[in-house]
PDB file of C-alpha atoms in Angstrom:
ATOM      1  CA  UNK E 235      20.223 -89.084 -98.486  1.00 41.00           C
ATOM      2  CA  UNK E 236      18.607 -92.029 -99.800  1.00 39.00           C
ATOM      3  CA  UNK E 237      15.236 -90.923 -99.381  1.00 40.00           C
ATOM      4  CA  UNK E 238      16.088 -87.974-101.358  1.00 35.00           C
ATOM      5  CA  UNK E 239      17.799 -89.884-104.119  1.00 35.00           C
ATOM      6  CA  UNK E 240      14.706 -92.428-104.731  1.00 33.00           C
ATOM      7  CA  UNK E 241      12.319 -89.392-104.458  1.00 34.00           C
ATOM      8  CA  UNK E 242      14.249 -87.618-106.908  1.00 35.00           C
ATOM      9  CA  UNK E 243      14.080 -90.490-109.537  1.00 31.00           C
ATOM     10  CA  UNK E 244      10.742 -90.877-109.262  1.00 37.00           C
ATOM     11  CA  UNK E 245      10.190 -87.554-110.506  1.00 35.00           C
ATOM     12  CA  UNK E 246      12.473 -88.125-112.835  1.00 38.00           C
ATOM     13  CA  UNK E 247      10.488 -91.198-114.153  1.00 40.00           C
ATOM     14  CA  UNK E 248       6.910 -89.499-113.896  1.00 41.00           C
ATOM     15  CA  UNK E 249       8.899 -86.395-116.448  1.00 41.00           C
ATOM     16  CA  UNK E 250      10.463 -88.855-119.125  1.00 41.00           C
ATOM     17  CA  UNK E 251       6.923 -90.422-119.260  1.00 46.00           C
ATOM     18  CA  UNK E 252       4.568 -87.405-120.224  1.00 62.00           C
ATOM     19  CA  UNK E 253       7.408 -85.734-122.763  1.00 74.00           C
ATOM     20  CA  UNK E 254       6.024 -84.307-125.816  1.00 83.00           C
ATOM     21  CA  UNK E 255       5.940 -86.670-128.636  1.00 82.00           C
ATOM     22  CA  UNK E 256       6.210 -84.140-131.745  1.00 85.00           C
ATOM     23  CA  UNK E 257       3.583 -85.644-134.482  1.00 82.00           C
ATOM     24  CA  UNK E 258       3.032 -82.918-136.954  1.00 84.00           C
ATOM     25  CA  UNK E 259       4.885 -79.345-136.819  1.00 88.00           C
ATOM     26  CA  UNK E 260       4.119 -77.411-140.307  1.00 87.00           C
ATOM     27  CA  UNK E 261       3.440 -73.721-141.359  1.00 90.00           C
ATOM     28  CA  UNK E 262       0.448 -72.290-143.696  1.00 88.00           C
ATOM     29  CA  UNK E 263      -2.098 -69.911-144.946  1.00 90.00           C
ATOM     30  CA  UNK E 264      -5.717 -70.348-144.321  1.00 88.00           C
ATOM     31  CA  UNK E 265      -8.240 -69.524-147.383  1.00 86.00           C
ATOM     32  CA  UNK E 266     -10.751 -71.860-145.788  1.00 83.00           C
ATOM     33  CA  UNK E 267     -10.585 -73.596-142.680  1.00 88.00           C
ATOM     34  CA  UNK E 268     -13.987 -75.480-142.243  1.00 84.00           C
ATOM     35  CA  UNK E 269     -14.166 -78.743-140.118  1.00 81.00           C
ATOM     36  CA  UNK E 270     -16.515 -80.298-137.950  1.00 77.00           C
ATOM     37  CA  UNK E 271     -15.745 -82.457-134.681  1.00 71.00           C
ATOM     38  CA  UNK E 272     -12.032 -82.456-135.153  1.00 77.00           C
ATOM     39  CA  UNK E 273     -11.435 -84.790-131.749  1.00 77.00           C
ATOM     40  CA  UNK E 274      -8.426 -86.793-131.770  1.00 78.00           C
ATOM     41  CA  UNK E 275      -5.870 -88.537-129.944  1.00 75.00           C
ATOM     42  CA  UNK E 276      -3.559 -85.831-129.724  1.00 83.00           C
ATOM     43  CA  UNK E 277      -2.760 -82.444-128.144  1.00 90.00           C
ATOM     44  CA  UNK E 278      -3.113 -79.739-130.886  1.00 93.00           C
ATOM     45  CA  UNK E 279      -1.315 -76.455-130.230  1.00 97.00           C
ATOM     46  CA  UNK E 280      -1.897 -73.621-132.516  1.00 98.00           C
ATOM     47  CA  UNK E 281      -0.774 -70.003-132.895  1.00 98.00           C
ATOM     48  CA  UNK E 282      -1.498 -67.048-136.027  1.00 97.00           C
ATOM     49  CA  UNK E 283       0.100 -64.077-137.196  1.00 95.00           C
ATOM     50  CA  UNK E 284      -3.548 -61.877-137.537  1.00 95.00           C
ATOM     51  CA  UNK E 285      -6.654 -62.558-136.452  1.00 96.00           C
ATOM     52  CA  UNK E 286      -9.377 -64.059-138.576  1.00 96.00           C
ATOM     53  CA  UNK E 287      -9.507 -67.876-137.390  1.00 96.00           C
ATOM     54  CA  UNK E 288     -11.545 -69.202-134.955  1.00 96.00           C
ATOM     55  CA  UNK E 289     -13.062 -72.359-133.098  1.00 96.00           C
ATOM     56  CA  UNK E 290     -16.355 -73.688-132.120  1.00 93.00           C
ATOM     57  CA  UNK E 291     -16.442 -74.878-128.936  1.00 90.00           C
ATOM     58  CA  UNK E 292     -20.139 -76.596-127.333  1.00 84.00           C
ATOM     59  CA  UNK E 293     -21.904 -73.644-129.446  1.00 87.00           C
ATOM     60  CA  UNK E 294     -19.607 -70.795-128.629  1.00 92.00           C
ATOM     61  CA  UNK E 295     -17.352 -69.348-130.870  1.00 95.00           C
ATOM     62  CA  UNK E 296     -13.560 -68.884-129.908  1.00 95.00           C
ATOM     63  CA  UNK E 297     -11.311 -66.493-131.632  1.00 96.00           C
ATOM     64  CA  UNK E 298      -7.659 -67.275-132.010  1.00 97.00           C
ATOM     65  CA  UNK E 299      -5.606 -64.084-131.421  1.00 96.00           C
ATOM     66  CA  UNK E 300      -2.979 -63.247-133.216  1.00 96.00           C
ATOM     67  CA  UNK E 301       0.003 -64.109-131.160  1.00 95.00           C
ATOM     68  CA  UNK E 302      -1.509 -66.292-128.902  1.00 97.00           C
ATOM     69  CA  UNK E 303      -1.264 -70.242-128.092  1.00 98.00           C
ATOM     70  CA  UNK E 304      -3.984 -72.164-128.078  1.00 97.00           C
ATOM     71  CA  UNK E 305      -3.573 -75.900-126.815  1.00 96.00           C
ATOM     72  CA  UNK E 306      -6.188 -78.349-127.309  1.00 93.00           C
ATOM     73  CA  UNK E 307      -5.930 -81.580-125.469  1.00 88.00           C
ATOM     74  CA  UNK E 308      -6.668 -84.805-126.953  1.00 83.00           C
ATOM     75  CA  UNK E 309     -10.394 -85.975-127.015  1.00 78.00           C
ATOM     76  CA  UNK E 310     -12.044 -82.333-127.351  1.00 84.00           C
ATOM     77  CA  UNK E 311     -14.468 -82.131-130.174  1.00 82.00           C
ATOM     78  CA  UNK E 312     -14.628 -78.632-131.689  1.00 90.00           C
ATOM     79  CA  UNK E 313     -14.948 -76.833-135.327  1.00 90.00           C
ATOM     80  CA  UNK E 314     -13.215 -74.765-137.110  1.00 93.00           C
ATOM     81  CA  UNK E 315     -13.421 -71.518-139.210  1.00 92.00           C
ATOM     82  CA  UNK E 316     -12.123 -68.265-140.328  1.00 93.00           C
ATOM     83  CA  UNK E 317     -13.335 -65.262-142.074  1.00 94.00           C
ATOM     84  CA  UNK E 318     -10.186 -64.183-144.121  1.00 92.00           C
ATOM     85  CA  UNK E 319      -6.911 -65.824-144.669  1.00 93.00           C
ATOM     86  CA  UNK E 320      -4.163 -66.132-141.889  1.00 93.00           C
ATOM     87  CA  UNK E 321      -0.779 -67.399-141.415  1.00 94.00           C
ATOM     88  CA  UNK E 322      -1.536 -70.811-139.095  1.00 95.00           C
ATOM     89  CA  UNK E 323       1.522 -72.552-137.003  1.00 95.00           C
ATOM     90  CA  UNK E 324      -0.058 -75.522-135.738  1.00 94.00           C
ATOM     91  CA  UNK E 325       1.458 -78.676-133.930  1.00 93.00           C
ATOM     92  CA  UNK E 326       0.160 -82.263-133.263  1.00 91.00           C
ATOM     93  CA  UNK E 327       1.844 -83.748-130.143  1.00 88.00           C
ATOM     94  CA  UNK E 328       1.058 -87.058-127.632  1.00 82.00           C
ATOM     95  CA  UNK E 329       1.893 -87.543-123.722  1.00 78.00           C
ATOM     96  CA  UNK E 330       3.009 -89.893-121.955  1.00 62.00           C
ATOM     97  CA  UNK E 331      -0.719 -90.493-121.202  1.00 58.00           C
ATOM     98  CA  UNK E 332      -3.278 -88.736-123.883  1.00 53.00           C
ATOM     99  CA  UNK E 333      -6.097 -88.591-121.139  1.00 52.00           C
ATOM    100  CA  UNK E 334      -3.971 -86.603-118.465  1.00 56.00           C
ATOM    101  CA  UNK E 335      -6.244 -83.705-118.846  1.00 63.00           C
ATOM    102  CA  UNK E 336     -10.008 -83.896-119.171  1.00 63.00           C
ATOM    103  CA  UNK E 337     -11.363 -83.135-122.671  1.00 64.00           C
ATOM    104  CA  UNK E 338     -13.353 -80.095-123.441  1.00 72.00           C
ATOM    105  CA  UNK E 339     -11.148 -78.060-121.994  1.00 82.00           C
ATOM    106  CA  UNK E 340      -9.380 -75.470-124.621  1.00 91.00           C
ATOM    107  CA  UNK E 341      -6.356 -73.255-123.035  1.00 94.00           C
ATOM    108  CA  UNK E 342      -4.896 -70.129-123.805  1.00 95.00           C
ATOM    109  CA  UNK E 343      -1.165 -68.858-123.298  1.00 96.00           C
ATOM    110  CA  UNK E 344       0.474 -65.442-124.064  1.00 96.00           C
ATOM    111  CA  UNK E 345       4.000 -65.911-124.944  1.00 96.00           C
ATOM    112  CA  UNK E 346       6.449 -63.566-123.772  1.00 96.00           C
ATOM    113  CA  UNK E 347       8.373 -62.245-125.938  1.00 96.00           C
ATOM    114  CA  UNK E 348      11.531 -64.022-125.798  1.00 95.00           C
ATOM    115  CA  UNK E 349       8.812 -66.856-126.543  1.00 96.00           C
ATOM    116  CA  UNK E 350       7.442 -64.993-129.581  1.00 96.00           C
ATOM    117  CA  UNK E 351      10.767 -64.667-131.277  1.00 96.00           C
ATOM    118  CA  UNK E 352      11.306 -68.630-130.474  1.00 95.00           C
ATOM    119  CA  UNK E 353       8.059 -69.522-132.383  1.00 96.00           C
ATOM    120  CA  UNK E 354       8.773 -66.698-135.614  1.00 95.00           C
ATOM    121  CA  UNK E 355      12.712 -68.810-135.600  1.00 93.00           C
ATOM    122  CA  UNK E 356      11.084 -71.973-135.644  1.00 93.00           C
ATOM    123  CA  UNK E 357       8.301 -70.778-138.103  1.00 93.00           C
ATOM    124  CA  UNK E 358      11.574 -69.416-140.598  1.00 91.00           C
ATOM    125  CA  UNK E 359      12.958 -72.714-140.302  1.00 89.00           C
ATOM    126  CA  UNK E 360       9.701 -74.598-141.497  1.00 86.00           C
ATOM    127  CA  UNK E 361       9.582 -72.731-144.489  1.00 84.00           C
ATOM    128  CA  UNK E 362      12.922 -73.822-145.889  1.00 80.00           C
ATOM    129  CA  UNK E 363      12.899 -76.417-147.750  1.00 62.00           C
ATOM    130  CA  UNK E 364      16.203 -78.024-146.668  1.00 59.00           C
ATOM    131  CA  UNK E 365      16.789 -80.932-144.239  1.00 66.00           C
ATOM    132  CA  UNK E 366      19.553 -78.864-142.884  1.00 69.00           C
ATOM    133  CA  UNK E 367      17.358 -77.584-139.694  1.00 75.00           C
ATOM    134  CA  UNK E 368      15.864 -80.907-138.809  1.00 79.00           C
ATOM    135  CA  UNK E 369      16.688 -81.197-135.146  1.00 82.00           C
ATOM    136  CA  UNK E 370      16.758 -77.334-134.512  1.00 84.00           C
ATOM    137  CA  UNK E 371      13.195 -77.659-136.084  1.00 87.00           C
ATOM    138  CA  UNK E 372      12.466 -80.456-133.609  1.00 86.00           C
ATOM    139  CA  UNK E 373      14.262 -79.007-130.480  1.00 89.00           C
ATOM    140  CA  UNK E 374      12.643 -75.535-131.165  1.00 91.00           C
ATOM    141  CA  UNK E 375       9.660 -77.501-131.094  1.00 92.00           C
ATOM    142  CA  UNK E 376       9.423 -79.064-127.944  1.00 91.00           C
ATOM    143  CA  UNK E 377      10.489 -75.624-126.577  1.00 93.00           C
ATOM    144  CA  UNK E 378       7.688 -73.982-127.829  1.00 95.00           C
ATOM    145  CA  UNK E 379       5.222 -76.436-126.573  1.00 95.00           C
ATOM    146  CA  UNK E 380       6.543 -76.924-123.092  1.00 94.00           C
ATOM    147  CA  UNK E 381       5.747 -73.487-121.748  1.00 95.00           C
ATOM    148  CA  UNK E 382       2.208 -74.087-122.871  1.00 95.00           C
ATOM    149  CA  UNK E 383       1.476 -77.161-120.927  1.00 92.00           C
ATOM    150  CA  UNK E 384       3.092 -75.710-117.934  1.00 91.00           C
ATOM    151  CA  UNK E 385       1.122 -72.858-118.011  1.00 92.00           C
ATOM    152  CA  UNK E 386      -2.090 -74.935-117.960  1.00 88.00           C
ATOM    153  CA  UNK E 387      -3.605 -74.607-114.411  1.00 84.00           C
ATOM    154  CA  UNK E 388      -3.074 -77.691-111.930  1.00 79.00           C
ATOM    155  CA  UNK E 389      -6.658 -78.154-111.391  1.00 76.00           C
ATOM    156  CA  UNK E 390      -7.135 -78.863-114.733  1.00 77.00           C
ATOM    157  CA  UNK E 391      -4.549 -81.970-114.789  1.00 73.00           C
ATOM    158  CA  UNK E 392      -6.322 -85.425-113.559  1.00 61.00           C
ATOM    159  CA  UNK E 393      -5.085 -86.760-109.674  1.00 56.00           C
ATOM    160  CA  UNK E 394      -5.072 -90.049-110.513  1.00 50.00           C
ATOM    161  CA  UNK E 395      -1.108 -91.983-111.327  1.00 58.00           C
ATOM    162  CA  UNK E 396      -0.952 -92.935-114.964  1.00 61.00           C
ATOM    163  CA  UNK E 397      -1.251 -96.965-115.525  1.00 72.00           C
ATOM    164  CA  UNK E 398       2.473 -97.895-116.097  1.00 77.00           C
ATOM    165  CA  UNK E 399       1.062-101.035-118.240  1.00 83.00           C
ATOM    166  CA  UNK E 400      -1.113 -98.431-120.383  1.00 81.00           C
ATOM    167  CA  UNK E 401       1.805 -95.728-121.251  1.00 77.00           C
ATOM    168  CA  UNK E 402       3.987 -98.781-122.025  1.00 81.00           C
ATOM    169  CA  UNK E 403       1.105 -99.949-124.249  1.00 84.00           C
ATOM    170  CA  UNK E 404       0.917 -96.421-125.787  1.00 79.00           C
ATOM    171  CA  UNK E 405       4.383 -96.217-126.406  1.00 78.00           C
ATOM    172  CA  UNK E 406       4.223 -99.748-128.146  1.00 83.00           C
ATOM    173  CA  UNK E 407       1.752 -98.371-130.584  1.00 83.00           C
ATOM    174  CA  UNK E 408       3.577 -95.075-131.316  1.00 78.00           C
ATOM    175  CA  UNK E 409       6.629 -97.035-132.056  1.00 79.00           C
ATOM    176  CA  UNK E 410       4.833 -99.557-135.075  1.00 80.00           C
ATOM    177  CA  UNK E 411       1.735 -97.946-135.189  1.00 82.00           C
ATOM    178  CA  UNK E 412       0.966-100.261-138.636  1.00 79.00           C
ATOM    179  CA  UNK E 413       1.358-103.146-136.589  1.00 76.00           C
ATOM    180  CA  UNK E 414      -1.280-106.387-137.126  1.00 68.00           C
ATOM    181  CA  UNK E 415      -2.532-108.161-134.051  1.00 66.00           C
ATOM    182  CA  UNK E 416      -0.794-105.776-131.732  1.00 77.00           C
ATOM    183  CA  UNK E 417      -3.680-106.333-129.653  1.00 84.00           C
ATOM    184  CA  UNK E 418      -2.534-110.073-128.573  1.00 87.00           C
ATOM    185  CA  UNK E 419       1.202-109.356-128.115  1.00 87.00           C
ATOM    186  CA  UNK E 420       0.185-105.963-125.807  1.00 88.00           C
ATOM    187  CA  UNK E 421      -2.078-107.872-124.082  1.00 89.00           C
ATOM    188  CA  UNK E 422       0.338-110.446-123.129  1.00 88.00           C
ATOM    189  CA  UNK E 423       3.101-108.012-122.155  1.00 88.00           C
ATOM    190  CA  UNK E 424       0.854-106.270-120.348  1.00 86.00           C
ATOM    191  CA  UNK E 425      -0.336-109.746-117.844  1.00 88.00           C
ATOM    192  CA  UNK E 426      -4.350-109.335-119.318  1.00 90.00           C
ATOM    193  CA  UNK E 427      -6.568-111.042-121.809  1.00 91.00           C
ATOM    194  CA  UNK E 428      -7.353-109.096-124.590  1.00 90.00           C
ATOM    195  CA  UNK E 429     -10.476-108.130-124.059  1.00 91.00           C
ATOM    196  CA  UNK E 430      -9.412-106.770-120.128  1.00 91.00           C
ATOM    197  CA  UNK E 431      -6.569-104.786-121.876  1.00 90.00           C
ATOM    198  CA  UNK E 432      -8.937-103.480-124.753  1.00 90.00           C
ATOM    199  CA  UNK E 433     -11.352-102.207-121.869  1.00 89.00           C
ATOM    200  CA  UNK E 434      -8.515-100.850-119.329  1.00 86.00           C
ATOM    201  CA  UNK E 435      -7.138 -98.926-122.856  1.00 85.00           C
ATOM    202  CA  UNK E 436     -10.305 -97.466-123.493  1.00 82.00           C
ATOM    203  CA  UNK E 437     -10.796 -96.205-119.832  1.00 78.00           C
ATOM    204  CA  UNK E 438      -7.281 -94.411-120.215  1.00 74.00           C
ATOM    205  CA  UNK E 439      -6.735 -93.183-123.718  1.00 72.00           C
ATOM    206  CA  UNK E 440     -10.726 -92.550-124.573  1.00 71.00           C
ATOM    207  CA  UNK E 441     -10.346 -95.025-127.575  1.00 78.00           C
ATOM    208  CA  UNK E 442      -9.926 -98.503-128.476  1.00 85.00           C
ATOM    209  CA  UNK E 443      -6.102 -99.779-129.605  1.00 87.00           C
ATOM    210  CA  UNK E 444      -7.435 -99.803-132.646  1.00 87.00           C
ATOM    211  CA  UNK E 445      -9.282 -96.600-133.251  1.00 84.00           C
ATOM    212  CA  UNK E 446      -5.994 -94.891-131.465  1.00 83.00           C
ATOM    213  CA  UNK E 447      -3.719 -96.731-133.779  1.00 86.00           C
ATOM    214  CA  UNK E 448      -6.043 -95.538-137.129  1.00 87.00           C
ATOM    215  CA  UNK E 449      -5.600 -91.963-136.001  1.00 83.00           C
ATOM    216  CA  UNK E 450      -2.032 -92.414-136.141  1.00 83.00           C
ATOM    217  CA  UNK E 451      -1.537 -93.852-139.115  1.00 88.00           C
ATOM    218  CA  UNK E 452      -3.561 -91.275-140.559  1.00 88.00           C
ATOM    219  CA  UNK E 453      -1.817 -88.743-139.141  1.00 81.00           C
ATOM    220  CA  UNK E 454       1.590 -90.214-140.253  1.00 84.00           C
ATOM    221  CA  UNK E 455       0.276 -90.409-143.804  1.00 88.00           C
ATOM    222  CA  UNK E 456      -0.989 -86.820-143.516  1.00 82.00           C
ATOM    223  CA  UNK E 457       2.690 -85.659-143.237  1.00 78.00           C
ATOM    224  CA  UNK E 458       3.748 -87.852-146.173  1.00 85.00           C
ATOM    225  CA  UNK E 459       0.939 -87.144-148.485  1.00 85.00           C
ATOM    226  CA  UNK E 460       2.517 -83.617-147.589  1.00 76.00           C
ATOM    227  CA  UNK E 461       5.408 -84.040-148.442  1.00 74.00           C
ATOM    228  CA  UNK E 462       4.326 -84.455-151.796  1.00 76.00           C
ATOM    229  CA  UNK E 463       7.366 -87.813-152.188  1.00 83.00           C
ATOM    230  CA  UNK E 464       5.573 -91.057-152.542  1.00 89.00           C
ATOM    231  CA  UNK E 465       2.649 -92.170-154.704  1.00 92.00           C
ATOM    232  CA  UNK E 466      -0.982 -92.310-152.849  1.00 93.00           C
ATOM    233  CA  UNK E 467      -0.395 -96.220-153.213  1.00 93.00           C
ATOM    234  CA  UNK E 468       3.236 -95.938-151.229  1.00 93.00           C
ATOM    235  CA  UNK E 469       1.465 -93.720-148.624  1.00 92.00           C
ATOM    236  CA  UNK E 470      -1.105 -96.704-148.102  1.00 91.00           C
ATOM    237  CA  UNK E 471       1.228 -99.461-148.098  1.00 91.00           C
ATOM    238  CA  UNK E 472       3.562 -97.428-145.436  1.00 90.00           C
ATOM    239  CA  UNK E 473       0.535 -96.606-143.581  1.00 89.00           C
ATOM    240  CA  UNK E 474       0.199-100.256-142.841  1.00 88.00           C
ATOM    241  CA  UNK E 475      -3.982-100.281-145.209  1.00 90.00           C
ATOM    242  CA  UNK E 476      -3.948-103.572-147.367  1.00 87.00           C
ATOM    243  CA  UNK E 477      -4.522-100.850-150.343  1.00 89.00           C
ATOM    244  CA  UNK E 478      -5.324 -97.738-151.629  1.00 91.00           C
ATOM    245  CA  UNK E 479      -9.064 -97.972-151.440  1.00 91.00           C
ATOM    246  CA  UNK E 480      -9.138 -98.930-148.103  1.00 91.00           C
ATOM    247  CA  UNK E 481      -6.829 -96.543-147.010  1.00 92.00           C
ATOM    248  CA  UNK E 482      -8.986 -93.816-148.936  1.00 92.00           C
ATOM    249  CA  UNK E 483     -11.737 -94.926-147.397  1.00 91.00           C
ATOM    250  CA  UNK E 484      -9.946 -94.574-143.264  1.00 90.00           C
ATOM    251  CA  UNK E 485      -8.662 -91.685-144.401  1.00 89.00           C
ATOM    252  CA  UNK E 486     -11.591 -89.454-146.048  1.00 87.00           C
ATOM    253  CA  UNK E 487     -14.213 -91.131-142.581  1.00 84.00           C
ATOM    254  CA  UNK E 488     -11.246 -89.834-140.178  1.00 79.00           C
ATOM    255  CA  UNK E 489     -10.155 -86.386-141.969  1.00 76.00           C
ATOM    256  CA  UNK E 490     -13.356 -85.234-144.138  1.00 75.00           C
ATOM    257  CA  UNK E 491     -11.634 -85.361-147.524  1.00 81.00           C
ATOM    258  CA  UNK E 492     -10.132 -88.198-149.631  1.00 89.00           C
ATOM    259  CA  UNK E 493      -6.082 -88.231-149.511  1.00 90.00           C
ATOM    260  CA  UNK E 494      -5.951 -87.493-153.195  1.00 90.00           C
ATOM    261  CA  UNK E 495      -8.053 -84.189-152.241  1.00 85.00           C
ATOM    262  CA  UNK E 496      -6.083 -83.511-149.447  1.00 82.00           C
ATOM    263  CA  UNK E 497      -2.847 -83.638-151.312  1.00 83.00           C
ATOM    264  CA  UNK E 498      -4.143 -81.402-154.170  1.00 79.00           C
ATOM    265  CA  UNK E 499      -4.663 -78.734-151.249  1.00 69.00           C
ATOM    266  CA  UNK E 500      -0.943 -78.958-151.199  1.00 63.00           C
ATOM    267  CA  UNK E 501       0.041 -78.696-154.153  1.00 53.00           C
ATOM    268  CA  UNK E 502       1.323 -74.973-153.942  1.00 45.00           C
ATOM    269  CA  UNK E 503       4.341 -76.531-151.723  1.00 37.00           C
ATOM    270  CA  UNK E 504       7.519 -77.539-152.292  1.00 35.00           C
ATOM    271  CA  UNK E 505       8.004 -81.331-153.851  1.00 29.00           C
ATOM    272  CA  UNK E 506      11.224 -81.062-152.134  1.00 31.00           C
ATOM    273  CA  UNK E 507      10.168 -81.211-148.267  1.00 32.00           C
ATOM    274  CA  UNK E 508      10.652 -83.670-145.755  1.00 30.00           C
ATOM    275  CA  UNK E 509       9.100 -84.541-143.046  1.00 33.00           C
ATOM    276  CA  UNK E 510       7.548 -81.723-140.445  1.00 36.00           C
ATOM    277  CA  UNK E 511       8.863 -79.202-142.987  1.00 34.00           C
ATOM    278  CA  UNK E 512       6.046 -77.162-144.947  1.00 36.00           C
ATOM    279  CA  UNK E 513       6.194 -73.831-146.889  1.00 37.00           C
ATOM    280  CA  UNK E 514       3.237 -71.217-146.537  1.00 36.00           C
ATOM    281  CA  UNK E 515       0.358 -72.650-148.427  1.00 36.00           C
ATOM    282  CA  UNK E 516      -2.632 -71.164-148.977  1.00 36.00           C
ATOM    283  CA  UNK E 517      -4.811 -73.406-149.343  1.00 37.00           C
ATOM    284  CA  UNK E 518      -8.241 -74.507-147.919  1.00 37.00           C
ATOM    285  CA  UNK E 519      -8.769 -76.705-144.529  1.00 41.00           C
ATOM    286  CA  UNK E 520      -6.031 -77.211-142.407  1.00 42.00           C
ATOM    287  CA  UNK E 521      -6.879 -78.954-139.284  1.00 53.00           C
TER     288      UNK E 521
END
């Protein structure tokens, strides 16, 4: 009995640790859709109503069809494109461990259709502008990306345990990632130098604590230049960038376009939403 017990928790422990971390869930329409090398350090799962969008994977072109998932794990550089507008659900999400599946890889998943009517629920509920479907947005969510990554192939998933001291590390970051000199406190929780937990980071994630914590603050300010609330200057500040030139500068090297660019793209939407909320926009260059 106690075999089975400590066996069980284990499992248990290896599950809490590579849950879904919901970054970015929004709803629009694709004029344009042009980017180059779009590798970051996040899953990205994506699904349209008609066909028309593709990617660019190593030189060959992907269509995404309509009605399909396709999940993109962190690390995978690839371009984007599409040849007449479509309706584009798309989701940013972490792991436990971002590097759990090797990049370059791009997978495919036909929802059933109890799944189908899941995703068009959760894609009604995005484009209300109302707080009042918050956590059914975010439960929905994580329901819609789970049968995804279990219906990526074994083979594809890496053999080797996840570094405990890296997913704490990881989870540090997500928490504050506008923290300054995170690097000295992680290093010291985690019983190395800096430069030994810098390298070890690197060899796990695929990026220094520093590049992975950029791409989250960028990412974080990409939902709240969205949501359309705070000033470009109050989207720096709570980004954790010294100002709004710097963080202008980040953001246009990491995303292609400047944030005051960015937010004109979205300035069909409502003023009014919050958070992972979006209406339809159709506007040019979503990632």
């Amino acid at each position: 009995m106690a075999n089975s017990i400590s066996v069980h928790t284990r499992w248990h422990k290896a599950q809490t640790a590579t849950a879904p971390q919901l970054l970015t869930c929004a709803y629009c329409v694709l004029v344009r859709w042009d980017h180059d090398d779009l590798s970051a350090p996040y899953w990205r799962w994506y699904w349209n109503d008609k066909p028309g969008a593709y990617l660019i994977l190593k030189g060959k072109r992907m269509p995404l069809l309509p009605g399909r998932v396709t999940l993109i794990p962190p690390h995978t550089a690839f371009s984007t494109g599409c040849d007449r507008p479509v309706g584009h659900f798309f989701m940013h999400f972490t792991l436990g461990l971002d590097r759990a599946v090797t990049p370059g890889q791009i997978f495919t998943h036909h929802p059933p259709a109890s799944e189908q009517a899941l995703i068009r629920r959760l894609i009604r509920f995005i484009q209300q502008d109302t707080g009042a479907h918050a956590l059914s947005i975010s439960f929905l969510a994580q329901a819609a990306v789970n049968p995804a990554l279990a219906a990526v192939p074994a083979a594809y998933w890496k053999g080797h345990r996840p570094d405990r001291r890296m997913e704490q590390a990881l989870n540090r970051i997500r928490g504050n990632p506008a923290a300054i000199d995170a690097n000295v406190a992680l290093a010291r929780e985690t019983g190395m130098n800096v430069s030994a937990f810098t390298r070890k980071f690197r060899q796990a994630v695929g990026h220094t604590p520093h590049q992975y914590r950029l791409r989250l603050r960028v990412e974080h300010a990409r939902a709240w230049l969205r949501e359309g609330i705070m000033t470009i200057e109050e989207v720096a500040t709570k980004s954790g960038f010294c100002d709004r030139f710097h963080f202008s500068r980040v953001f246009k090297r990491v995303m292609g376009v400047s944030p005051a660019a960015f937010r004109r793209q979205m300035t069909s939407a409502s003023p009014r939403l919050v958070g992972r909320r979006t209406n339809p926009v159709k506007k040019k260059n979503f990632p």
